[in-house]
């Protein structure tokens, strides 16, 4: 069975506090087994035979909302998807130039309007690379120092829900759980 990772938006932020054991139990109650979590920010790893990831996302979102009493946007990627992101040719040159890389997971493919809106936010220390549903944000320096604020980024990304992780987190998950 292929391993997948669910990236959950807003876990352990604000009032949405939970222990990772509680999150694992919720995934198991949904019918998944061999569930693991990675750091306390809503990264859940599990094997699953299916290929209908949108249906799995929707089912998990409904189950998590019922379990926790609030909506939990869920973005599932296969381990292969994450390996391809981590191995993109732009990663090492960007790091050599001092960029930190963040992955924005979206539910749907980012079309031309999103690509144009993100390009308008670029500056000398902020670059965006659209890869299907996902966007890589190359940021030189700390995120808090970026002139790109959260509201502008959300507007540029459009109406599709999203969540973001540092590429280091994605690489750690791949190193630990792939293969």
XYZ file of N, CA and C in Angstrom:
537
model
N 0.835 -1.186 0.000
C 0.000 0.000 0.000
C 0.880 1.250 0.000
N 0.478 2.245 -0.733
C 1.228 3.488 -0.806
C 0.982 4.342 0.433
N 2.028 5.001 0.862
C 1.885 5.938 1.982
C 1.443 7.290 1.448
N 0.613 7.948 2.246
C 0.132 9.281 1.941
C 0.339 10.159 3.161
N 0.319 11.457 2.925
C 0.433 12.411 4.022
C -0.729 13.381 3.921
N -1.414 13.554 5.041
C -2.465 14.564 5.139
C -1.860 15.762 5.856
N -1.889 16.891 5.195
C -1.450 18.151 5.789
C -2.716 18.892 6.209
N -2.858 19.109 7.494
C -4.064 19.735 8.032
C -3.797 21.202 8.315
N -4.728 22.035 7.944
C -4.573 23.474 8.154
C -4.999 23.869 9.568
N -4.179 24.680 10.196
C -4.553 25.317 11.448
C -4.522 24.449 12.686
N -3.830 23.333 12.656
C -3.753 22.483 13.845
C -2.718 23.061 14.798
N -3.075 23.126 16.059
C -2.241 23.677 17.136
C -1.896 25.147 16.916
N -2.865 25.850 16.350
C -2.806 27.302 16.231
C -4.060 27.864 16.890
N -3.911 28.934 17.618
C -5.062 29.541 18.273
C -5.733 28.577 19.229
N -7.035 28.401 19.062
C -7.797 27.526 19.966
C -7.866 26.081 19.479
N -7.244 25.810 18.380
C -7.287 24.462 17.806
C -6.120 23.611 18.334
N -6.081 23.401 19.617
C -5.005 22.643 20.263
C -5.412 21.195 20.436
N -4.497 20.293 20.109
C -4.763 18.876 20.341
C -3.449 18.114 20.424
N -3.501 17.021 21.109
C -2.362 16.112 21.212
C -2.334 15.256 19.951
N -1.142 14.873 19.546
C -1.017 14.070 18.338
C -1.632 12.682 18.507
N -1.651 12.149 19.729
C -2.338 10.871 19.967
C -3.825 10.991 19.648
N -4.417 12.113 20.009
C -5.827 12.369 19.722
C -6.067 12.432 18.215
N -5.157 13.073 17.504
C -5.269 13.167 16.050
C -5.120 11.790 15.408
N -4.149 11.008 15.874
C -3.981 9.644 15.347
C -5.250 8.812 15.574
N -5.807 8.904 16.766
C -7.032 8.145 17.065
C -8.185 8.551 16.139
N -8.278 9.828 15.825
C -9.335 10.282 14.915
C -9.157 9.667 13.528
N -7.925 9.591 13.053
C -7.664 8.971 11.743
C -7.968 7.473 11.792
N -7.624 6.829 12.903
C -7.921 5.402 13.058
C -9.428 5.168 13.120
N -10.152 6.052 13.787
C -11.610 5.937 13.853
C -12.241 6.093 12.472
N -11.546 6.768 11.572
C -12.009 6.916 10.185
C -11.800 5.618 9.404
N -10.996 4.706 9.960
C -10.763 3.423 9.304
C -9.353 3.232 8.784
N -8.457 4.166 9.082
C -7.073 4.044 8.640
C -6.258 3.344 9.723
N -5.190 2.681 9.315
C -4.323 2.001 10.288
C -2.881 2.415 10.035
N -2.011 2.037 10.951
C -0.586 2.366 10.853
C -0.394 3.875 10.671
N -1.135 4.649 11.455
C -1.140 6.105 11.357
C -0.011 6.678 12.211
N 0.714 7.635 11.655
C 1.786 8.321 12.386
C 1.617 9.821 12.190
N 2.158 10.586 13.115
C 2.162 12.046 12.958
C 3.598 12.524 12.969
N 3.806 13.695 12.367
C 5.141 14.296 12.318
C 5.032 15.725 12.820
N 5.726 16.030 13.844
C 5.667 17.280 14.602
C 4.211 17.669 14.860
N 3.999 18.544 15.762
C 2.643 18.834 16.235
C 1.959 19.922 15.428
N 2.017 19.817 14.104
C 1.377 20.854 13.291
C 0.421 20.280 12.252
N -0.046 19.055 12.472
C -1.057 18.514 11.570
C -0.515 17.837 10.340
N 0.530 17.037 10.503
C 1.081 16.224 9.418
C 0.828 14.768 9.795
N -0.024 14.085 9.036
C -0.431 12.731 9.387
C -0.080 11.793 8.237
N 0.674 10.740 8.561
C 1.158 9.794 7.569
C 0.397 8.487 7.733
N -0.024 7.891 6.616
C -0.801 6.651 6.680
C -0.745 5.938 5.332
N -0.846 4.615 5.341
C -0.966 3.884 4.072
C -2.419 3.886 3.612
N -2.597 3.915 2.306
C -3.945 3.881 1.753
C -3.868 3.353 0.325
N -4.744 2.417 -0.030
C -4.654 1.814 -1.365
C -5.302 2.644 -2.474
N -6.175 3.555 -2.107
C -6.976 4.267 -3.097
C -6.230 5.342 -3.848
N -6.802 5.712 -4.978
C -6.224 6.796 -5.772
C -7.164 7.993 -5.861
N -8.358 7.887 -5.296
C -9.319 8.991 -5.323
C -9.059 9.891 -4.111
N -7.988 10.674 -4.204
C -7.587 11.509 -3.083
C -8.603 12.610 -2.770
N -9.254 13.218 -3.755
C -10.281 14.212 -3.402
C -11.397 13.623 -2.533
N -11.829 12.405 -2.825
C -12.875 11.783 -2.009
C -12.348 11.473 -0.606
N -11.106 11.027 -0.525
C -10.500 10.752 0.779
C -10.366 12.043 1.585
N -9.922 13.122 0.937
C -9.828 14.424 1.619
C -11.188 14.859 2.160
N -12.204 14.779 1.321
C -13.542 15.209 1.721
C -14.066 14.350 2.877
N -13.853 13.054 2.792
C -14.301 12.164 3.866
C -13.592 12.451 5.176
N -12.276 12.638 5.108
C -11.517 12.960 6.321
C -11.936 14.307 6.896
N -12.140 15.304 6.045
C -12.566 16.623 6.528
C -13.885 16.524 7.279
N -14.838 15.788 6.727
C -16.140 15.641 7.387
C -15.976 14.903 8.718
N -15.170 13.856 8.717
C -14.939 13.085 9.944
C -14.238 13.930 11.011
N -13.221 14.695 10.613
C -12.480 15.526 11.573
C -13.360 16.649 12.117
N -14.195 17.232 11.273
C -15.107 18.289 11.738
C -16.076 17.732 12.779
N -16.572 16.540 12.533
C -17.485 15.904 13.492
C -16.735 15.550 14.779
N -15.502 15.069 14.637
C -14.714 14.643 15.798
C -14.279 15.809 16.678
N -13.905 16.933 16.065
C -13.305 18.031 16.818
C -14.208 19.253 16.968
N -15.283 19.316 16.200
C -16.211 20.422 16.337
C -15.829 21.667 15.553
N -14.901 21.555 14.638
C -14.534 22.671 13.753
C -13.989 22.110 12.454
N -14.055 22.935 11.398
C -13.565 22.510 10.088
C -12.053 22.366 10.105
N -11.574 21.315 9.439
C -10.139 21.071 9.326
C -9.838 20.837 7.846
N -9.366 21.883 7.163
C -8.991 21.717 5.756
C -7.875 20.686 5.677
N -8.037 19.722 4.751
C -7.142 18.577 4.651
C -6.607 18.478 3.224
N -5.299 18.328 3.107
C -4.628 18.263 1.808
C -3.774 17.008 1.793
N -4.141 16.047 0.946
C -3.437 14.765 0.924
C -2.531 14.709 -0.299
N -1.300 14.258 -0.052
C -0.339 14.029 -1.120
C 0.257 12.638 -0.933
N 0.551 11.989 -2.045
C 1.238 10.702 -1.971
C 2.703 10.954 -1.627
N 3.355 9.938 -1.128
C 4.776 10.059 -0.832
C 5.549 10.381 -2.115
N 5.106 9.817 -3.236
C 5.735 10.127 -4.523
C 5.612 11.597 -4.886
N 4.443 12.185 -4.635
C 4.249 13.618 -4.880
C 5.266 14.430 -4.082
N 5.437 14.054 -2.811
C 6.358 14.795 -1.937
C 7.803 14.597 -2.354
N 8.147 13.406 -2.792
C 9.511 13.163 -3.277
C 9.804 14.032 -4.502
N 8.829 14.142 -5.395
C 9.033 14.971 -6.594
C 9.226 16.441 -6.225
N 8.478 16.922 -5.254
C 8.648 18.309 -4.811
C 10.042 18.506 -4.234
N 10.463 17.587 -3.363
C 11.760 17.710 -2.695
C 12.927 17.617 -3.674
N 12.712 16.959 -4.810
C 13.790 16.755 -5.769
C 13.758 17.723 -6.947
N 12.904 18.734 -6.879
C 12.859 19.707 -7.973
C 14.230 20.353 -8.169
N 14.568 20.604 -9.392
C 15.871 21.167 -9.712
C 16.135 22.542 -9.129
N 15.109 23.251 -8.746
C 15.318 24.598 -8.211
C 15.686 24.593 -6.731
N 15.520 23.468 -6.038
C 15.685 23.422 -4.588
C 17.118 23.727 -4.160
N 18.068 22.974 -4.633
C 19.455 23.171 -4.186
C 20.032 24.520 -4.605
N 19.832 24.975 -5.856
C 20.320 26.318 -6.201
C 19.688 27.416 -5.339
N 18.406 27.276 -5.032
C 17.736 28.274 -4.190
C 18.346 28.285 -2.799
N 18.591 27.125 -2.248
C 19.216 27.058 -0.921
C 20.619 27.643 -0.949
N 21.351 27.361 -2.008
C 22.705 27.910 -2.136
C 22.676 29.437 -2.202
N 21.584 29.999 -2.710
C 21.415 31.458 -2.778
C 20.803 32.037 -1.501
N 20.631 31.208 -0.477
C 20.154 31.696 0.808
C 18.651 31.718 0.996
N 17.916 31.025 0.128
C 16.456 30.998 0.251
C 15.996 29.879 1.180
N 14.968 30.165 1.950
C 14.200 29.142 2.649
C 13.041 28.811 1.727
N 12.659 27.552 1.704
C 11.620 27.126 0.772
C 10.422 26.611 1.559
N 9.252 27.114 1.185
C 8.004 26.703 1.800
C 7.100 26.158 0.701
N 6.326 25.134 1.040
C 5.398 24.534 0.085
C 3.984 24.894 0.515
N 3.246 25.483 -0.408
C 1.839 25.802 -0.173
C 1.025 24.721 -0.878
N 0.323 23.917 -0.091
C -0.515 22.858 -0.634
C -1.910 23.418 -0.875
N -2.395 23.207 -2.090
C -3.726 23.673 -2.480
C -4.566 22.476 -2.893
N -5.852 22.678 -2.918
C -6.758 21.602 -3.312
C -6.840 21.460 -4.833
N -6.687 22.559 -5.523
C -6.840 22.514 -6.981
C -5.629 23.128 -7.669
N -5.504 22.815 -8.929
C -4.393 23.323 -9.726
C -4.442 24.851 -9.768
N -3.284 25.447 -9.633
C -3.171 26.908 -9.709
C -3.088 27.305 -11.179
N -4.094 27.990 -11.661
C -4.127 28.404 -13.058
C -3.397 29.717 -13.293
N -3.564 30.234 -14.483
C -2.872 31.460 -14.889
C -3.189 32.655 -13.985
N -4.438 32.863 -13.553
C -4.698 34.014 -12.677
C -3.908 33.947 -11.362
N -3.823 32.767 -10.774
C -3.059 32.609 -9.529
C -1.579 32.830 -9.800
N -1.083 32.273 -10.881
C 0.329 32.438 -11.226
C 0.668 33.918 -11.412
N -0.198 34.657 -12.110
C 0.022 36.093 -12.316
C -0.041 36.867 -10.995
N -1.007 36.530 -10.153
C -1.152 37.229 -8.869
C 0.063 36.974 -7.970
N 0.572 35.763 -7.974
C 1.772 35.468 -7.186
C 2.991 36.195 -7.749
N 3.103 36.237 -9.063
C 4.236 36.944 -9.691
C 4.227 38.420 -9.301
N 3.040 38.992 -9.140
C 2.935 40.405 -8.755
C 3.433 40.645 -7.325
N 3.470 39.600 -6.512
C 3.952 39.727 -5.136
C 5.468 39.549 -5.022
N 6.093 39.101 -6.092
C 7.524 38.807 -6.030
C 8.364 40.065 -5.857
N 9.470 39.870 -5.182
C 10.455 40.920 -4.994
C 11.824 40.276 -4.957
N 12.846 41.027 -4.596
C 14.198 40.458 -4.616
C 14.376 39.267 -3.673
N 13.585 39.190 -2.625
C 13.742 38.115 -1.642
C 12.557 37.159 -1.580
N 11.613 37.301 -2.486
C 10.430 36.441 -2.511
C 10.139 36.020 -3.945
N 10.120 34.712 -4.164
C 9.802 34.166 -5.489
C 8.828 33.012 -5.321
N 7.904 32.868 -6.272
C 6.903 31.811 -6.230
C 7.032 30.954 -7.478
N 6.945 29.638 -7.280
C 6.995 28.683 -8.388
C 5.791 27.763 -8.283
N 4.915 27.834 -9.268
C 3.698 27.025 -9.294
C 4.022 25.672 -9.901
N 3.604 24.615 -9.204
C 3.795 23.233 -9.652
C 2.462 22.495 -9.492
N 1.584 22.637 -10.491
C 0.280 21.982 -10.405
C -0.562 22.581 -9.295
N -0.925 21.747 -8.309
C -1.732 22.212 -7.185
C -0.897 22.951 -6.152
N 0.397 22.761 -6.196
C 1.266 23.262 -5.142
C 2.096 24.454 -5.605
N 2.481 25.275 -4.636
C 3.280 26.463 -4.904
C 4.487 26.428 -3.980
N 5.656 26.642 -4.541
C 6.853 26.784 -3.720
C 7.141 28.265 -3.547
N 7.286 28.670 -2.312
C 7.623 30.056 -1.981
C 9.068 30.069 -1.531
N 9.907 30.699 -2.322
C 11.314 30.874 -1.982
C 11.443 32.213 -1.287
N 11.852 32.165 -0.042
C 11.943 33.376 0.778
C 13.350 33.505 1.334
N 14.032 34.562 0.967
C 15.357 34.838 1.537
C 15.128 35.622 2.822
N 15.567 35.056 3.936
C 15.343 35.681 5.237
C 14.123 35.085 5.917
N 13.742 35.703 6.997
C 12.612 35.202 7.785
C 11.283 35.567 7.129
N 10.312 34.719 7.319
C 8.976 34.976 6.766
C 8.408 36.277 7.320
N 8.667 36.532 8.589
C 8.119 37.730 9.221
C 8.725 39.012 8.651
N 9.845 38.907 7.959
C 10.467 40.073 7.347
C 10.003 40.315 5.909
N 9.204 39.410 5.389
C 8.752 39.528 4.005
C 7.741 40.658 3.862
N 7.834 41.417 2.775
C 6.799 42.414 2.504
C 5.478 41.770 2.067
N 5.499 40.474 1.762
C 4.283 39.761 1.394
C 3.553 39.403 2.688
N 2.389 39.988 2.881
C 1.639 39.661 4.100
C 0.618 38.567 3.812
N 0.108 37.985 4.878
C -0.818 36.862 4.757
C -2.066 37.172 3.955
N -2.613 38.341 4.145
C -3.832 38.719 3.426
C -3.564 38.801 1.919
N -2.435 39.418 1.537
C -2.088 39.508 0.113
C -1.858 38.123 -0.486
N -1.182 37.261 0.270
C -0.907 35.917 -0.223
C -2.204 35.138 -0.402
N -3.096 35.196 0.571
C -4.375 34.496 0.461
C -5.168 35.000 -0.740
N -5.158 36.306 -0.963
C -5.869 36.874 -2.110
C -5.259 36.368 -3.420
N -3.932 36.347 -3.493
C -3.257 35.877 -4.697
C -3.545 34.399 -4.963
N -3.649 33.613 -3.898
C -3.892 32.180 -4.046
C -5.334 31.875 -4.458
N -6.197 32.847 -4.392
C -7.581 32.663 -4.822
C -8.431 32.039 -3.741
N -9.581 31.556 -4.143
C -10.560 31.062 -3.180
C -10.274 29.653 -2.686
N -9.341 28.961 -3.299
C -9.048 27.587 -2.894
C -8.353 27.568 -1.534
N -8.795 26.670 -0.672
C -8.152 26.506 0.631
C -6.710 26.049 0.426
N -5.880 26.339 1.423
C -4.475 25.950 1.325
C -3.871 25.843 2.711
N -2.705 25.222 2.772
C -1.895 25.202 3.984
C -0.438 25.181 3.560
N 0.438 25.621 4.450
C 1.847 25.762 4.081
C 2.741 25.004 5.059
N 3.806 24.416 4.518
C 4.828 23.758 5.320
C 6.198 24.150 4.789
N 7.160 24.184 5.684
C 8.544 24.386 5.279
C 8.987 23.135 4.518
N 9.760 23.312 3.461
C 10.228 22.160 2.690
C 11.055 21.221 3.564
N 11.733 21.750 4.585
C 12.484 20.874 5.490
C 11.562 19.834 6.125
N 10.370 20.234 6.511
C 9.399 19.301 7.097
C 9.021 18.232 6.087
N 8.753 18.635 4.858
C 8.400 17.688 3.800
C 9.551 16.700 3.591
N 10.769 17.203 3.538
C 11.930 16.329 3.330
C 12.120 15.361 4.500
N 11.883 15.819 5.711
C 12.004 14.940 6.879
C 10.965 13.823 6.825
N 9.753 14.147 6.424
C 8.712 13.129 6.290
C 9.107 12.112 5.232
N 9.585 12.585 4.094
C 10.013 11.680 3.020
C 11.153 10.783 3.501
N 12.142 11.356 4.157
C 13.290 10.574 4.644
C 12.851 9.498 5.620
N 11.888 9.814 6.457
C 11.460 8.879 7.510
C 10.472 7.833 7.005
N 9.572 8.204 6.095
C 8.459 7.321 5.756
C 8.429 6.795 4.323
N 9.221 7.321 3.422
C 9.212 6.813 2.038
C 9.956 5.484 1.990
N 9.505 4.635 1.103
C 10.215 3.372 0.882
C 9.934 2.360 1.823
